[in-house]
Amino acid sequence: MSPHPQEDAIADGAMIKPYRFLQRIAQLLAYAYSALIVSYLILRLIFWDRLWPIALMGDFVPWIFLPIFLLPILGFFIIKKRGFAIVSSVAGICLLGWLHVTYFSPQQTNISDSQPTLKIFSLNLGWHHKSPQALVNLIEEEKPDLICLQEIKEDYAKEVFSKFAALYPHTLGRGYHVILSRYPIRSFQKLKLAGGNEPQERAIIAMNQQDVVLYNISTTPPWFRQHKILPFLKIPVYEYGDRPAQIQDLVRRLQKETLPTIAAGDFNLTDQSQDYYYLKAVMQDAFRTAGVGFGFTFPHGWDLSLLVKQLNWKLTFPLVRLDYVWYSHHWGAKSANVLPAIGSEHLPVWAELRMRPEFGRV
């Protein structure tokens, strides 16, 4: 028996109080986060991108879901609520299954190896001023058949073209957007989807005996814009601008295509956005079909002062996927990858497609 029982009791009480405080904080955070996720799922089901906070949260899925894995630990060892621990464990298992099926289970394409492949490369250069040699080296290493470049400066483009004159003799577009091809370009059309400011291109590529339609795409990026809710009060609102109308215009055009079709570029949307699912209804996402992982492509070296002027940092860890290679049912995806950074805020994307035998040979 301790000679000082009263002092021991006081010490035990002093230890219990911080633990109870920690327990209450953990409980508050766990319940608040759980309520946020449940509210997000319900409102997403009802409104989806029509409600901008839901659209903003959706752009950062799966990041906002990852804390679900911590909830069972809090439930069992800190909060000590058996019901919460069991429910959160089930939620964690469901999340793990969804991540596996959605992002880590590429679909097998059963197309004979006798069908030639077509390699597509896409990159938004973001007007950067660095030497194009890194881009040249990457293209020489990957050896794509078709190249779609967005936001490329004219002097930068000329230097790249001069190095690839023999490898890619067919080039169209001299500023902003460019298509480089090993194969002849039979026709080329500049577009303004939904009458917006962002340019796009449509080309028909003559690949041996088969014509192929290629779209080089960029859309209006979402951003925070000030909205006046009272005469004296403005709040930032997350807006997509013209992007939904541009995607709807593109979907209508894709529905009318009868030739094998590819659309590549910076779509400025994530795979949890409503616009993504409109595209998915008419085309297939090469990375989601044949790639492994989240495939994040943006941002890399993005200046945070564009968001908060006082910040002088650059974000070099990609958080979202904005760049895609889409293909019509005439193709199957053999492989798809996100390539290393070469100075742009976007990472390059690359996909290898095979023509399905029932639609002809490339």
GROMACS .gro file of C-alpha atoms in nm:
model
  362
    1MET     CA    1   0.000   0.000   0.000
    2SER     CA    2   0.136   0.342  -0.096
    3PRO     CA    3   0.236   0.563   0.198
    4HIS     CA    4   0.079   0.861   0.019
    5PRO     CA    5  -0.258   0.745  -0.120
    6GLN     CA    6  -0.399   1.095  -0.147
    7GLU     CA    7  -0.107   1.215  -0.361
    8ASP     CA    8  -0.137   0.908  -0.586
    9ALA     CA    9  -0.508   0.975  -0.640
   10ILE     CA   10  -0.436   1.336  -0.737
   11ALA     CA   11  -0.168   1.221  -0.984
   12ASP     CA   12  -0.406   0.966  -1.136
   13GLY     CA   13  -0.671   1.234  -1.172
   14ALA     CA   14  -0.423   1.466  -1.343
   15MET     CA   15  -0.346   1.190  -1.595
   16ILE     CA   16  -0.711   1.109  -1.661
   17LYS     CA   17  -0.813   1.466  -1.743
   18PRO     CA   18  -0.581   1.509  -2.047
   19TYR     CA   19  -0.689   1.165  -2.173
   20ARG     CA   20  -1.056   1.255  -2.146
   21PHE     CA   21  -0.988   1.583  -2.323
   22LEU     CA   22  -0.809   1.394  -2.603
   23GLN     CA   23  -1.096   1.144  -2.616
   24ARG     CA   24  -1.353   1.421  -2.655
   25ILE     CA   25  -1.151   1.599  -2.924
   26ALA     CA   26  -1.108   1.270  -3.115
   27GLN     CA   27  -1.479   1.199  -3.080
   28LEU     CA   28  -1.572   1.545  -3.205
   29LEU     CA   29  -1.341   1.520  -3.506
   30ALA     CA   30  -1.449   1.166  -3.592
   31TYR     CA   31  -1.821   1.247  -3.573
   32ALA     CA   32  -1.781   1.576  -3.761
   33TYR     CA   33  -1.582   1.408  -4.039
   34SER     CA   34  -1.832   1.121  -4.060
   35ALA     CA   35  -2.119   1.369  -4.086
   36LEU     CA   36  -1.929   1.556  -4.359
   37ILE     CA   37  -1.877   1.240  -4.566
   38VAL     CA   38  -2.237   1.123  -4.526
   39SER     CA   39  -2.364   1.471  -4.619
   40TYR     CA   40  -2.134   1.480  -4.920
   41LEU     CA   41  -2.259   1.143  -5.048
   42ILE     CA   42  -2.625   1.238  -5.003
   43LEU     CA   43  -2.587   1.583  -5.163
   44ARG     CA   44  -2.377   1.438  -5.444
   45LEU     CA   45  -2.658   1.193  -5.518
   46ILE     CA   46  -2.908   1.480  -5.532
   47PHE     CA   47  -2.713   1.772  -5.680
   48TRP     CA   48  -2.369   1.650  -5.792
   49ASP     CA   49  -2.183   1.933  -5.966
   50ARG     CA   50  -2.482   2.167  -5.954
   51LEU     CA   51  -2.383   2.249  -5.594
   52TRP     CA   52  -2.035   2.400  -5.600
   53PRO     CA   53  -1.911   2.282  -5.255
   54ILE     CA   54  -1.998   1.924  -5.361
   55ALA     CA   55  -1.822   1.975  -5.694
   56LEU     CA   56  -1.514   2.106  -5.512
   57MET     CA   57  -1.506   1.810  -5.272
   58GLY     CA   58  -1.554   1.571  -5.562
   59ASP     CA   59  -1.245   1.709  -5.733
   60PHE     CA   60  -1.038   1.589  -5.437
   61VAL     CA   61  -1.177   1.240  -5.408
   62PRO     CA   62  -1.013   1.004  -5.305
   63TRP     CA   63  -0.814   1.238  -5.076
   64ILE     CA   64  -1.123   1.331  -4.872
   65PHE     CA   65  -1.204   0.960  -4.823
   66LEU     CA   66  -0.864   0.848  -4.693
   67PRO     CA   67  -0.925   0.953  -4.327
   68ILE     CA   68  -1.200   0.688  -4.316
   69PHE     CA   69  -0.921   0.436  -4.257
   70LEU     CA   70  -0.837   0.615  -3.928
   71LEU     CA   71  -1.190   0.600  -3.789
   72PRO     CA   72  -1.180   0.234  -3.673
   73ILE     CA   73  -0.857   0.306  -3.483
   74LEU     CA   74  -1.017   0.603  -3.310
   75GLY     CA   75  -1.334   0.402  -3.244
   76PHE     CA   76  -1.161   0.102  -3.084
   77PHE     CA   77  -0.872   0.262  -2.895
   78ILE     CA   78  -0.963   0.623  -2.812
   79ILE     CA   79  -1.336   0.689  -2.842
   80LYS     CA   80  -1.414   0.330  -2.732
   81LYS     CA   81  -1.759   0.324  -2.889
   82ARG     CA   82  -1.818  -0.027  -3.021
   83GLY     CA   83  -2.100   0.069  -3.258
   84PHE     CA   84  -1.900   0.351  -3.415
   85ALA     CA   85  -1.594   0.128  -3.443
   86ILE     CA   86  -1.790  -0.146  -3.624
   87VAL     CA   87  -1.964   0.093  -3.865
   88SER     CA   88  -1.638   0.274  -3.945
   89SER     CA   89  -1.462  -0.060  -4.000
   90VAL     CA   90  -1.728  -0.160  -4.252
   91ALA     CA   91  -1.688   0.181  -4.420
   92GLY     CA   92  -1.311   0.127  -4.438
   93ILE     CA   93  -1.357  -0.216  -4.599
   94CYS     CA   94  -1.601  -0.071  -4.853
   95LEU     CA   95  -1.358   0.212  -4.931
   96LEU     CA   96  -1.072  -0.034  -4.978
   97GLY     CA   97  -1.282  -0.239  -5.218
   98TRP     CA   98  -1.390   0.070  -5.413
   99LEU     CA   99  -1.031   0.194  -5.444
  100HIS     CA  100  -0.914  -0.148  -5.561
  101VAL     CA  101  -1.187  -0.189  -5.823
  102THR     CA  102  -1.176   0.170  -5.946
  103TYR     CA  103  -0.806   0.253  -5.945
  104PHE     CA  104  -0.599  -0.062  -5.907
  105SER     CA  105  -0.772  -0.319  -6.130
  106PRO     CA  106  -0.692  -0.249  -6.495
  107GLN     CA  107  -0.923  -0.419  -6.743
  108GLN     CA  108  -0.777  -0.679  -6.974
  109THR     CA  109  -0.824  -0.611  -7.345
  110ASN     CA  110  -0.851  -0.935  -7.541
  111ILE     CA  111  -0.727  -0.817  -7.877
  112SER     CA  112  -0.486  -1.017  -8.087
  113ASP     CA  113  -0.125  -0.899  -8.093
  114SER     CA  114  -0.150  -0.914  -8.469
  115GLN     CA  115  -0.338  -0.584  -8.454
  116PRO     CA  116  -0.087  -0.295  -8.473
  117THR     CA  117  -0.075  -0.048  -8.186
  118LEU     CA  118  -0.117   0.326  -8.191
  119LYS     CA  119   0.065   0.533  -7.930
  120ILE     CA  120  -0.074   0.870  -7.824
  121PHE     CA  121   0.112   1.130  -7.619
  122SER     CA  122  -0.051   1.440  -7.464
  123LEU     CA  123   0.088   1.728  -7.259
  124ASN     CA  124  -0.025   2.073  -7.149
  125LEU     CA  125   0.298   2.272  -7.146
  126GLY     CA  126   0.142   2.558  -6.949
  127TRP     CA  127   0.336   2.828  -7.137
  128HIS     CA  128   0.650   2.741  -6.943
  129HIS     CA  129   0.978   2.895  -7.054
  130LYS     CA  130   1.220   2.612  -6.984
  131SER     CA  131   1.429   2.450  -7.254
  132PRO     CA  132   1.230   2.209  -7.475
  133GLN     CA  133   1.512   1.956  -7.463
  134ALA     CA  134   1.341   1.762  -7.181
  135LEU     CA  135   1.030   1.727  -7.398
  136VAL     CA  136   1.241   1.622  -7.696
  137ASN     CA  137   1.420   1.359  -7.488
  138LEU     CA  138   1.094   1.219  -7.353
  139ILE     CA  139   0.934   1.193  -7.697
  140GLU     CA  140   1.244   1.027  -7.837
  141GLU     CA  141   1.227   0.775  -7.553
  142GLU     CA  142   0.854   0.701  -7.578
  143LYS     CA  143   0.827   0.722  -7.961
  144PRO     CA  144   0.453   0.798  -7.982
  145ASP     CA  145   0.270   0.797  -8.315
  146LEU     CA  146   0.049   1.096  -8.238
  147ILE     CA  147   0.135   1.393  -8.017
  148CYS     CA  148  -0.116   1.644  -7.879
  149LEU     CA  149   0.033   1.954  -7.717
  150GLN     CA  150  -0.163   2.230  -7.545
  151GLU     CA  151  -0.062   2.580  -7.435
  152ILE     CA  152   0.264   2.577  -7.624
  153LYS     CA  153   0.441   2.901  -7.710
  154GLU     CA  154   0.521   2.956  -8.076
  155ASP     CA  155   0.899   2.995  -8.033
  156TYR     CA  156   0.904   2.685  -7.811
  157ALA     CA  157   0.703   2.495  -8.074
  158LYS     CA  158   0.940   2.592  -8.356
  159GLU     CA  159   1.239   2.457  -8.163
  160VAL     CA  160   1.058   2.128  -8.093
  161PHE     CA  161   0.941   2.095  -8.455
  162SER     CA  162   1.290   2.151  -8.591
  163LYS     CA  163   1.414   1.849  -8.395
  164PHE     CA  164   1.126   1.627  -8.509
  165ALA     CA  165   1.093   1.723  -8.875
  166ALA     CA  166   1.196   1.375  -8.991
  167LEU     CA  167   1.021   1.172  -8.722
  168TYR     CA  168   0.692   1.366  -8.738
  169PRO     CA  169   0.665   1.511  -9.088
  170HIS     CA  170   0.297   1.597  -9.046
  171THR     CA  171   0.239   1.889  -8.809
  172LEU     CA  172  -0.051   2.130  -8.778
  173GLY     CA  173  -0.099   2.428  -8.547
  174ARG     CA  174   0.179   2.672  -8.472
  175GLY     CA  175   0.069   2.835  -8.150
  176TYR     CA  176  -0.123   2.732  -7.840
  177HIS     CA  177  -0.227   2.384  -7.967
  178VAL     CA  178  -0.026   2.153  -8.190
  179ILE     CA  179  -0.072   1.805  -8.338
  180LEU     CA  180   0.233   1.610  -8.454
  181SER     CA  181   0.180   1.288  -8.647
  182ARG     CA  182   0.383   1.014  -8.811
  183TYR     CA  183   0.089   0.965  -9.047
  184PRO     CA  184  -0.056   1.206  -9.304
  185ILE     CA  185  -0.320   1.449  -9.177
  186ARG     CA  186  -0.604   1.447  -9.428
  187SER     CA  187  -0.802   1.733  -9.276
  188PHE     CA  188  -0.766   1.980  -8.990
  189GLN     CA  189  -1.032   2.194  -8.825
  190LYS     CA  190  -1.002   2.452  -8.548
  191LEU     CA  191  -1.286   2.443  -8.296
  192LYS     CA  192  -1.435   2.666  -8.030
  193LEU     CA  193  -1.650   2.431  -7.827
  194ALA     CA  194  -1.972   2.602  -7.713
  195GLY     CA  195  -1.829   2.930  -7.842
  196GLY     CA  196  -1.582   2.949  -7.552
  197ASN     CA  197  -1.237   3.107  -7.541
  198GLU     CA  198  -1.043   2.780  -7.523
  199PRO     CA  199  -0.933   2.645  -7.864
  200GLN     CA  200  -0.958   2.283  -7.972
  201GLU     CA  201  -0.871   2.094  -8.290
  202ARG     CA  202  -1.016   1.808  -8.487
  203ALA     CA  203  -0.801   1.621  -8.739
  204ILE     CA  204  -0.848   1.315  -8.959
  205ILE     CA  205  -0.535   1.103  -8.968
  206ALA     CA  206  -0.477   0.865  -9.261
  207MET     CA  207  -0.326   0.554  -9.103
  208ASN     CA  208  -0.260   0.313  -9.387
  209GLN     CA  209  -0.607   0.212  -9.506
  210GLN     CA  210  -0.790   0.345  -9.201
  211ASP     CA  211  -0.895   0.704  -9.126
  212VAL     CA  212  -0.890   0.802  -8.759
  213VAL     CA  213  -1.040   1.112  -8.597
  214LEU     CA  214  -0.823   1.291  -8.341
  215TYR     CA  215  -0.940   1.568  -8.109
  216ASN     CA  216  -0.681   1.786  -7.931
  217ILE     CA  217  -0.869   1.930  -7.635
  218SER     CA  218  -0.843   2.191  -7.365
  219THR     CA  219  -1.138   2.328  -7.170
  220THR     CA  220  -1.199   2.623  -6.940
  221PRO     CA  221  -1.042   2.548  -6.600
  222PRO     CA  222  -1.245   2.581  -6.280
  223TRP     CA  223  -1.145   2.855  -6.038
  224PHE     CA  224  -1.254   3.055  -5.735
  225ARG     CA  225  -1.436   3.374  -5.825
  226GLN     CA  226  -1.580   3.644  -5.601
  227HIS     CA  227  -1.960   3.653  -5.577
  228LYS     CA  228  -2.154   3.930  -5.408
  229ILE     CA  229  -2.415   3.788  -5.171
  230LEU     CA  230  -2.480   4.119  -4.992
  231PRO     CA  231  -2.403   4.478  -5.093
  232PHE     CA  232  -2.110   4.475  -4.851
  233LEU     CA  233  -2.008   4.106  -4.864
  234LYS     CA  234  -1.838   3.894  -5.130
  235ILE     CA  235  -1.745   3.528  -5.094
  236PRO     CA  236  -1.527   3.303  -5.314
  237VAL     CA  237  -1.729   3.053  -5.518
  238TYR     CA  238  -1.585   2.756  -5.706
  239GLU     CA  239  -1.697   2.788  -6.068
  240TYR     CA  240  -1.645   2.583  -6.383
  241GLY     CA  241  -1.716   2.867  -6.623
  242ASP     CA  242  -1.780   2.739  -6.974
  243ARG     CA  243  -1.648   2.388  -6.918
  244PRO     CA  244  -1.984   2.206  -6.881
  245ALA     CA  245  -2.113   2.360  -7.205
  246GLN     CA  246  -1.786   2.273  -7.380
  247ILE     CA  247  -1.805   1.912  -7.262
  248GLN     CA  248  -2.167   1.885  -7.377
  249ASP     CA  249  -2.068   2.024  -7.718
  250LEU     CA  250  -1.781   1.775  -7.739
  251VAL     CA  251  -2.009   1.486  -7.639
  252ARG     CA  252  -2.254   1.578  -7.916
  253ARG     CA  253  -1.971   1.584  -8.169
  254LEU     CA  254  -1.833   1.251  -8.049
  255GLN     CA  255  -2.175   1.090  -8.076
  256LYS     CA  256  -2.184   1.183  -8.445
  257GLU     CA  257  -1.842   1.035  -8.524
  258THR     CA  258  -1.850   0.710  -8.719
  259LEU     CA  259  -1.474   0.666  -8.763
  260PRO     CA  260  -1.240   0.535  -8.492
  261THR     CA  261  -1.196   0.835  -8.263
  262ILE     CA  262  -0.945   0.955  -8.003
  263ALA     CA  263  -0.972   1.264  -7.783
  264ALA     CA  264  -0.663   1.368  -7.587
  265GLY     CA  265  -0.565   1.673  -7.387
  266ASP     CA  266  -0.621   1.877  -7.074
  267PHE     CA  267  -0.992   1.839  -6.997
  268ASN     CA  268  -0.970   2.031  -6.667
  269LEU     CA  269  -1.196   1.781  -6.490
  270THR     CA  270  -1.147   1.492  -6.251
  271ASP     CA  271  -1.287   1.142  -6.273
  272GLN     CA  272  -1.542   1.220  -5.999
  273SER     CA  273  -1.695   1.515  -6.183
  274GLN     CA  274  -2.030   1.501  -6.358
  275ASP     CA  275  -1.868   1.608  -6.685
  276TYR     CA  276  -1.638   1.305  -6.668
  277TYR     CA  277  -1.940   1.076  -6.662
  278TYR     CA  278  -2.095   1.253  -6.959
  279LEU     CA  279  -1.777   1.177  -7.154
  280LYS     CA  280  -1.761   0.824  -7.019
  281ALA     CA  281  -2.106   0.757  -7.166
  282VAL     CA  282  -1.966   0.795  -7.521
  283MET     CA  283  -1.590   0.722  -7.486
  284GLN     CA  284  -1.354   0.514  -7.274
  285ASP     CA  285  -1.081   0.650  -7.049
  286ALA     CA  286  -0.751   0.482  -7.146
  287PHE     CA  287  -0.589   0.523  -6.805
  288ARG     CA  288  -0.893   0.398  -6.615
  289THR     CA  289  -0.907   0.097  -6.847
  290ALA     CA  290  -0.539   0.006  -6.874
  291GLY     CA  291  -0.354   0.213  -6.614
  292VAL     CA  292  -0.288   0.142  -6.246
  293GLY     CA  293  -0.326   0.393  -5.964
  294PHE     CA  294  -0.481   0.736  -5.937
  295GLY     CA  295  -0.294   0.880  -6.234
  296PHE     CA  296  -0.269   1.232  -6.091
  297THR     CA  297  -0.128   1.481  -6.344
  298PHE     CA  298  -0.163   1.823  -6.177
  299PRO     CA  299  -0.010   2.028  -6.020
  300HIS     CA  300   0.365   1.988  -6.049
  301GLY     CA  301   0.556   2.306  -5.964
  302TRP     CA  302   0.234   2.508  -5.937
  303ASP     CA  303   0.282   2.850  -5.777
  304LEU     CA  304   0.053   2.877  -5.474
  305SER     CA  305   0.064   3.258  -5.494
  306LEU     CA  306  -0.198   3.222  -5.770
  307LEU     CA  307  -0.435   3.109  -5.496
  308VAL     CA  308  -0.304   3.308  -5.199
  309LYS     CA  309  -0.080   3.602  -5.286
  310GLN     CA  310   0.116   3.581  -4.960
  311LEU     CA  311   0.235   3.226  -5.029
  312ASN     CA  312   0.570   3.189  -5.205
  313TRP     CA  313   0.564   2.810  -5.224
  314LYS     CA  314   0.524   2.576  -5.515
  315LEU     CA  315   0.316   2.261  -5.502
  316THR     CA  316   0.516   1.980  -5.660
  317PHE     CA  317   0.296   1.687  -5.563
  318PRO     CA  318   0.013   1.611  -5.809
  319LEU     CA  319  -0.329   1.597  -5.643
  320VAL     CA  320  -0.578   1.553  -5.930
  321ARG     CA  321  -0.601   1.401  -6.277
  322LEU     CA  322  -0.689   1.656  -6.546
  323ASP     CA  323  -0.519   1.506  -6.854
  324TYR     CA  324  -0.671   1.217  -7.048
  325VAL     CA  325  -0.664   1.000  -7.355
  326TRP     CA  326  -1.018   0.891  -7.449
  327TYR     CA  327  -1.102   0.640  -7.722
  328SER     CA  328  -1.411   0.512  -7.902
  329HIS     CA  329  -1.540   0.154  -7.903
  330HIS     CA  330  -1.332   0.084  -8.215
  331TRP     CA  331  -1.024   0.053  -7.994
  332GLY     CA  332  -0.895  -0.140  -7.697
  333ALA     CA  333  -0.643   0.004  -7.452
  334LYS     CA  334  -0.324  -0.200  -7.415
  335SER     CA  335  -0.149   0.029  -7.165
  336ALA     CA  336  -0.159   0.381  -7.026
  337ASN     CA  337   0.081   0.576  -6.807
  338VAL     CA  338   0.155   0.911  -6.650
  339LEU     CA  339   0.508   1.011  -6.748
  340PRO     CA  340   0.777   1.201  -6.553
  341ALA     CA  341   0.764   1.579  -6.517
  342ILE     CA  342   0.954   1.783  -6.774
  343GLY     CA  343   0.901   2.137  -6.643
  344SER     CA  344   0.530   2.189  -6.701
  345GLU     CA  345   0.273   2.212  -6.422
  346HIS     CA  346   0.104   1.914  -6.589
  347LEU     CA  347   0.252   1.566  -6.621
  348PRO     CA  348   0.251   1.407  -6.967
  349VAL     CA  349   0.014   1.118  -7.036
  350TRP     CA  350   0.064   0.831  -7.278
  351ALA     CA  351  -0.163   0.553  -7.400
  352GLU     CA  352  -0.120   0.260  -7.636
  353LEU     CA  353  -0.433   0.152  -7.825
  354ARG     CA  354  -0.513  -0.142  -8.052
  355MET     CA  355  -0.773  -0.137  -8.327
  356ARG     CA  356  -1.035  -0.405  -8.272
  357PRO     CA  357  -1.024  -0.654  -8.563
  358GLU     CA  358  -1.393  -0.617  -8.646
  359PHE     CA  359  -1.333  -0.249  -8.738
  360GLY     CA  360  -1.035  -0.299  -8.968
  361ARG     CA  361  -0.658  -0.283  -8.948
  362VAL     CA  362  -0.448   0.020  -8.878
   0.00000   0.00000   0.00000
